PDB file of C-alpha atoms in Angstrom:
ATOM      1  CA  UNK A   1      80.549  98.280 128.146  1.00 48.00           C
ATOM      2  CA  UNK A   2      83.207  98.500 125.203  1.00 51.00           C
ATOM      3  CA  UNK A   3      86.431 100.774 125.760  1.00 52.00           C
ATOM      4  CA  UNK A   4      85.983 103.678 123.330  1.00 53.00           C
ATOM      5  CA  UNK A   5      89.889 103.467 122.509  1.00 54.00           C
ATOM      6  CA  UNK A   6      89.755  99.784 121.673  1.00 56.00           C
ATOM      7  CA  UNK A   7      86.623 100.243 119.606  1.00 64.00           C
ATOM      8  CA  UNK A   8      87.863 103.274 117.818  1.00 74.00           C
ATOM      9  CA  UNK A   9      91.212 101.597 117.031  1.00 90.00           C
ATOM     10  CA  UNK A  10      89.272  98.655 115.658  1.00 88.00           C
ATOM     11  CA  UNK A  11      87.125 101.319 113.604  1.00 88.00           C
ATOM     12  CA  UNK A  12      90.342 102.853 112.244  1.00 92.00           C
ATOM     13  CA  UNK A  13      91.725  99.509 111.190  1.00 92.00           C
ATOM     14  CA  UNK A  14      88.655  98.891 109.210  1.00 93.00           C
ATOM     15  CA  UNK A  15      88.821 102.285 107.633  1.00 92.00           C
ATOM     16  CA  UNK A  16      92.322 102.155 107.068  1.00 93.00           C
ATOM     17  CA  UNK A  17      91.954  98.756 105.291  1.00 94.00           C
ATOM     18  CA  UNK A  18      89.080 100.086 103.177  1.00 94.00           C
ATOM     19  CA  UNK A  19      91.401 103.173 102.185  1.00 93.00           C
ATOM     20  CA  UNK A  20      94.264 100.450 101.134  1.00 94.00           C
ATOM     21  CA  UNK A  21      91.445  98.659  99.025  1.00 93.00           C
ATOM     22  CA  UNK A  22      90.058 101.890  97.326  1.00 94.00           C
ATOM     23  CA  UNK A  23      93.683 102.996  96.637  1.00 92.00           C
ATOM     24  CA  UNK A  24      94.529  99.716  95.072  1.00 92.00           C
ATOM     25  CA  UNK A  25      91.422  99.647  93.117  1.00 92.00           C
ATOM     26  CA  UNK A  26      92.070 103.258  92.195  1.00 91.00           C
ATOM     27  CA  UNK A  27      95.479 102.466  90.672  1.00 88.00           C
ATOM     28  CA  UNK A  28      94.427  99.535  88.530  1.00 89.00           C
ATOM     29  CA  UNK A  29      91.220 100.918  87.408  1.00 89.00           C
ATOM     30  CA  UNK A  30      92.777 104.323  86.408  1.00 82.00           C
ATOM     31  CA  UNK A  31      95.437 102.612  84.423  1.00 78.00           C
ATOM     32  CA  UNK A  32      92.967 100.274  82.934  1.00 81.00           C
ATOM     33  CA  UNK A  33      90.771 103.166  81.691  1.00 80.00           C
ATOM     34  CA  UNK A  34      93.508 105.039  80.334  1.00 73.00           C
ATOM     35  CA  UNK A  35      94.488 101.933  78.258  1.00 74.00           C
ATOM     36  CA  UNK A  36      90.951 101.145  77.364  1.00 75.00           C
ATOM     37  CA  UNK A  37      90.260 104.890  75.951  1.00 74.00           C
ATOM     38  CA  UNK A  38      89.812 104.865  72.166  1.00 65.00           C
ATOM     39  CA  UNK A  39      90.975 108.252  71.787  1.00 68.00           C
ATOM     40  CA  UNK A  40      94.671 108.787  70.469  1.00 68.00           C
ATOM     41  CA  UNK A  41      95.467 111.741  72.670  1.00 70.00           C
ATOM     42  CA  UNK A  42      95.541 109.155  75.629  1.00 63.00           C
ATOM     43  CA  UNK A  43      98.317 107.140  73.618  1.00 68.00           C
ATOM     44  CA  UNK A  44     100.623 110.031  72.726  1.00 77.00           C
ATOM     45  CA  UNK A  45     102.790 109.528  75.842  1.00 87.00           C
ATOM     46  CA  UNK A  46     103.454 106.737  78.165  1.00 85.00           C
ATOM     47  CA  UNK A  47     102.668 107.165  81.942  1.00 83.00           C
ATOM     48  CA  UNK A  48     106.528 108.001  82.603  1.00 87.00           C
ATOM     49  CA  UNK A  49     107.110 110.357  79.867  1.00 92.00           C
ATOM     50  CA  UNK A  50     103.640 112.211  80.933  1.00 92.00           C
ATOM     51  CA  UNK A  51     104.861 112.664  84.602  1.00 91.00           C
ATOM     52  CA  UNK A  52     108.283 113.764  83.524  1.00 94.00           C
ATOM     53  CA  UNK A  53     106.908 116.275  81.239  1.00 96.00           C
ATOM     54  CA  UNK A  54     104.276 117.578  83.714  1.00 95.00           C
ATOM     55  CA  UNK A  55     107.125 117.891  86.506  1.00 94.00           C
ATOM     56  CA  UNK A  56     109.374 119.763  84.071  1.00 96.00           C
ATOM     57  CA  UNK A  57     106.645 122.071  83.027  1.00 95.00           C
ATOM     58  CA  UNK A  58     105.898 123.009  86.485  1.00 94.00           C
ATOM     59  CA  UNK A  59     109.572 123.113  87.646  1.00 94.00           C
ATOM     60  CA  UNK A  60     111.578 124.117  84.714  1.00 94.00           C
ATOM     61  CA  UNK A  61     114.713 122.396  83.629  1.00 94.00           C
ATOM     62  CA  UNK A  62     116.181 119.802  85.998  1.00 92.00           C
ATOM     63  CA  UNK A  63     119.340 117.529  86.214  1.00 90.00           C
ATOM     64  CA  UNK A  64     118.688 113.723  86.202  1.00 89.00           C
ATOM     65  CA  UNK A  65     119.588 113.464  89.970  1.00 88.00           C
ATOM     66  CA  UNK A  66     117.013 116.286  91.155  1.00 89.00           C
ATOM     67  CA  UNK A  67     114.342 114.763  88.678  1.00 91.00           C
ATOM     68  CA  UNK A  68     114.841 111.362  90.126  1.00 90.00           C
ATOM     69  CA  UNK A  69     114.672 112.728  93.644  1.00 87.00           C
ATOM     70  CA  UNK A  70     111.611 114.466  93.068  1.00 87.00           C
ATOM     71  CA  UNK A  71     109.851 111.433  91.158  1.00 87.00           C
ATOM     72  CA  UNK A  72     111.306 109.184  93.939  1.00 85.00           C
ATOM     73  CA  UNK A  73     112.732 107.079  91.104  1.00 86.00           C
ATOM     74  CA  UNK A  74     116.385 105.633  90.834  1.00 87.00           C
ATOM     75  CA  UNK A  75     118.574 107.658  88.690  1.00 86.00           C
ATOM     76  CA  UNK A  76     119.322 104.861  86.192  1.00 89.00           C
ATOM     77  CA  UNK A  77     115.565 104.319  85.441  1.00 89.00           C
ATOM     78  CA  UNK A  78     115.156 108.116  84.941  1.00 90.00           C
ATOM     79  CA  UNK A  79     118.176 108.148  82.732  1.00 90.00           C
ATOM     80  CA  UNK A  80     117.026 105.379  80.585  1.00 92.00           C
ATOM     81  CA  UNK A  81     113.316 107.361  80.320  1.00 94.00           C
ATOM     82  CA  UNK A  82     115.118 110.589  79.537  1.00 93.00           C
ATOM     83  CA  UNK A  83     117.004 109.023  76.740  1.00 93.00           C
ATOM     84  CA  UNK A  84     114.026 107.558  75.125  1.00 94.00           C
ATOM     85  CA  UNK A  85     112.275 110.854  75.497  1.00 95.00           C
ATOM     86  CA  UNK A  86     115.263 112.663  73.703  1.00 96.00           C
ATOM     87  CA  UNK A  87     115.147 110.130  70.926  1.00 95.00           C
ATOM     88  CA  UNK A  88     111.381 111.187  70.572  1.00 95.00           C
ATOM     89  CA  UNK A  89     112.001 114.812  70.717  1.00 96.00           C
ATOM     90  CA  UNK A  90     110.186 115.218  73.988  1.00 96.00           C
ATOM     91  CA  UNK A  91     113.038 116.643  75.990  1.00 96.00           C
ATOM     92  CA  UNK A  92     116.538 118.433  75.486  1.00 96.00           C
ATOM     93  CA  UNK A  93     119.543 118.142  77.117  1.00 93.00           C
ATOM     94  CA  UNK A  94     121.923 121.175  77.905  1.00 92.00           C
ATOM     95  CA  UNK A  95     125.091 121.839  79.980  1.00 89.00           C
ATOM     96  CA  UNK A  96     124.235 122.153  83.689  1.00 86.00           C
ATOM     97  CA  UNK A  97     125.464 125.770  84.438  1.00 84.00           C
ATOM     98  CA  UNK A  98     126.189 124.987  88.125  1.00 82.00           C
ATOM     99  CA  UNK A  99     128.054 121.671  87.176  1.00 79.00           C
ATOM    100  CA  UNK A 100     130.294 121.570  83.943  1.00 77.00           C
ATOM    101  CA  UNK A 101     130.333 117.731  84.038  1.00 82.00           C
ATOM    102  CA  UNK A 102     126.554 117.460  84.255  1.00 82.00           C
ATOM    103  CA  UNK A 103     123.219 118.266  82.022  1.00 87.00           C
ATOM    104  CA  UNK A 104     119.909 119.559  82.611  1.00 93.00           C
ATOM    105  CA  UNK A 105     116.853 118.263  80.884  1.00 94.00           C
ATOM    106  CA  UNK A 106     114.073 120.510  79.628  1.00 96.00           C
ATOM    107  CA  UNK A 107     110.800 119.780  77.934  1.00 97.00           C
ATOM    108  CA  UNK A 108     110.850 120.762  74.178  1.00 97.00           C
ATOM    109  CA  UNK A 109     107.724 122.554  72.500  1.00 97.00           C
ATOM    110  CA  UNK A 110     106.732 119.104  71.103  1.00 96.00           C
ATOM    111  CA  UNK A 111     106.946 117.422  74.323  1.00 96.00           C
ATOM    112  CA  UNK A 112     104.850 120.423  75.884  1.00 96.00           C
ATOM    113  CA  UNK A 113     102.415 120.106  73.125  1.00 95.00           C
ATOM    114  CA  UNK A 114     101.924 116.432  73.604  1.00 93.00           C
ATOM    115  CA  UNK A 115     101.649 116.654  77.364  1.00 94.00           C
ATOM    116  CA  UNK A 116      98.984 119.362  77.050  1.00 94.00           C
ATOM    117  CA  UNK A 117      97.171 117.265  74.707  1.00 91.00           C
ATOM    118  CA  UNK A 118      97.177 114.072  77.120  1.00 90.00           C
ATOM    119  CA  UNK A 119      96.252 116.258  79.969  1.00 92.00           C
ATOM    120  CA  UNK A 120      93.419 117.857  78.152  1.00 91.00           C
ATOM    121  CA  UNK A 121      92.154 114.269  77.067  1.00 89.00           C
ATOM    122  CA  UNK A 122      92.442 113.174  80.730  1.00 89.00           C
ATOM    123  CA  UNK A 123      90.533 116.065  81.896  1.00 92.00           C
ATOM    124  CA  UNK A 124      87.681 115.495  79.466  1.00 91.00           C
ATOM    125  CA  UNK A 125      87.557 111.817  80.477  1.00 90.00           C
ATOM    126  CA  UNK A 126      87.152 112.703  84.031  1.00 93.00           C
ATOM    127  CA  UNK A 127      84.809 115.243  83.426  1.00 94.00           C
ATOM    128  CA  UNK A 128      82.723 112.656  81.838  1.00 93.00           C
ATOM    129  CA  UNK A 129      83.371 110.013  84.583  1.00 93.00           C
ATOM    130  CA  UNK A 130      82.329 112.334  87.297  1.00 96.00           C
ATOM    131  CA  UNK A 131      79.366 114.193  85.430  1.00 97.00           C
ATOM    132  CA  UNK A 132      76.746 113.093  87.599  1.00 98.00           C
ATOM    133  CA  UNK A 133      78.909 114.288  90.939  1.00 97.00           C
ATOM    134  CA  UNK A 134      78.115 117.362  92.267  1.00 98.00           C
ATOM    135  CA  UNK A 135      80.671 120.403  91.843  1.00 97.00           C
ATOM    136  CA  UNK A 136      81.132 120.162  95.738  1.00 98.00           C
ATOM    137  CA  UNK A 137      81.788 116.448  95.429  1.00 98.00           C
ATOM    138  CA  UNK A 138      84.469 116.973  92.811  1.00 97.00           C
ATOM    139  CA  UNK A 139      86.112 119.605  94.803  1.00 97.00           C
ATOM    140  CA  UNK A 140      86.175 117.618  97.812  1.00 97.00           C
ATOM    141  CA  UNK A 141      87.647 114.720  95.889  1.00 97.00           C
ATOM    142  CA  UNK A 142      90.235 117.076  94.499  1.00 96.00           C
ATOM    143  CA  UNK A 143      91.279 118.228  97.815  1.00 97.00           C
ATOM    144  CA  UNK A 144      91.338 114.788  99.607  1.00 96.00           C
ATOM    145  CA  UNK A 145      93.490 113.423  96.605  1.00 95.00           C
ATOM    146  CA  UNK A 146      95.739 116.533  97.051  1.00 95.00           C
ATOM    147  CA  UNK A 147      96.089 115.948 100.750  1.00 96.00           C
ATOM    148  CA  UNK A 148      96.571 112.175 100.012  1.00 95.00           C
ATOM    149  CA  UNK A 149      99.577 112.887  97.555  1.00 91.00           C
ATOM    150  CA  UNK A 150     100.978 115.434  99.943  1.00 92.00           C
ATOM    151  CA  UNK A 151     101.270 112.939 102.680  1.00 93.00           C
ATOM    152  CA  UNK A 152     102.849 110.489 100.355  1.00 90.00           C
ATOM    153  CA  UNK A 153     105.434 112.916  99.258  1.00 86.00           C
ATOM    154  CA  UNK A 154     106.057 113.915 102.780  1.00 87.00           C
ATOM    155  CA  UNK A 155     106.689 110.254 103.775  1.00 87.00           C
ATOM    156  CA  UNK A 156     108.749 109.524 100.779  1.00 80.00           C
ATOM    157  CA  UNK A 157     111.022 112.642 101.629  1.00 77.00           C
ATOM    158  CA  UNK A 158     111.487 111.363 105.035  1.00 77.00           C
ATOM    159  CA  UNK A 159     113.081 108.078 103.883  1.00 68.00           C
TER     160      UNK A 159
END
């Protein structure tokens, strides 16, 4: 007779291996789908600009350090991305009212418009991809992805 703990552990390892594989495929296929979509809206922003604009739209103006911490990126990486976005008119810099030496970054109207166009195009794309899924299955997927992202954020905050 098998030990339930050993059997459960082996089953957990198989399940975790499947999750790792599926997440890796999700990331690869998601990016390939974005690149392969023929509509212009998907090309209005690169992935980094989209993520930064989504965060600024939700959280409001931020200094680069706070933005880098929230996005779990190096400050120099965010500074480069923000500089490019400022050149493109997607974000604006203003003096930081809490630190006279610093600046805060905010999304411009043009940046928010582009972000909204990309978001709408992505929503339509996922609507097409998941068209034959039931509403309950789509809701379950949304909830599970939310929980996974929350667990990933929590782990990254602890590091």
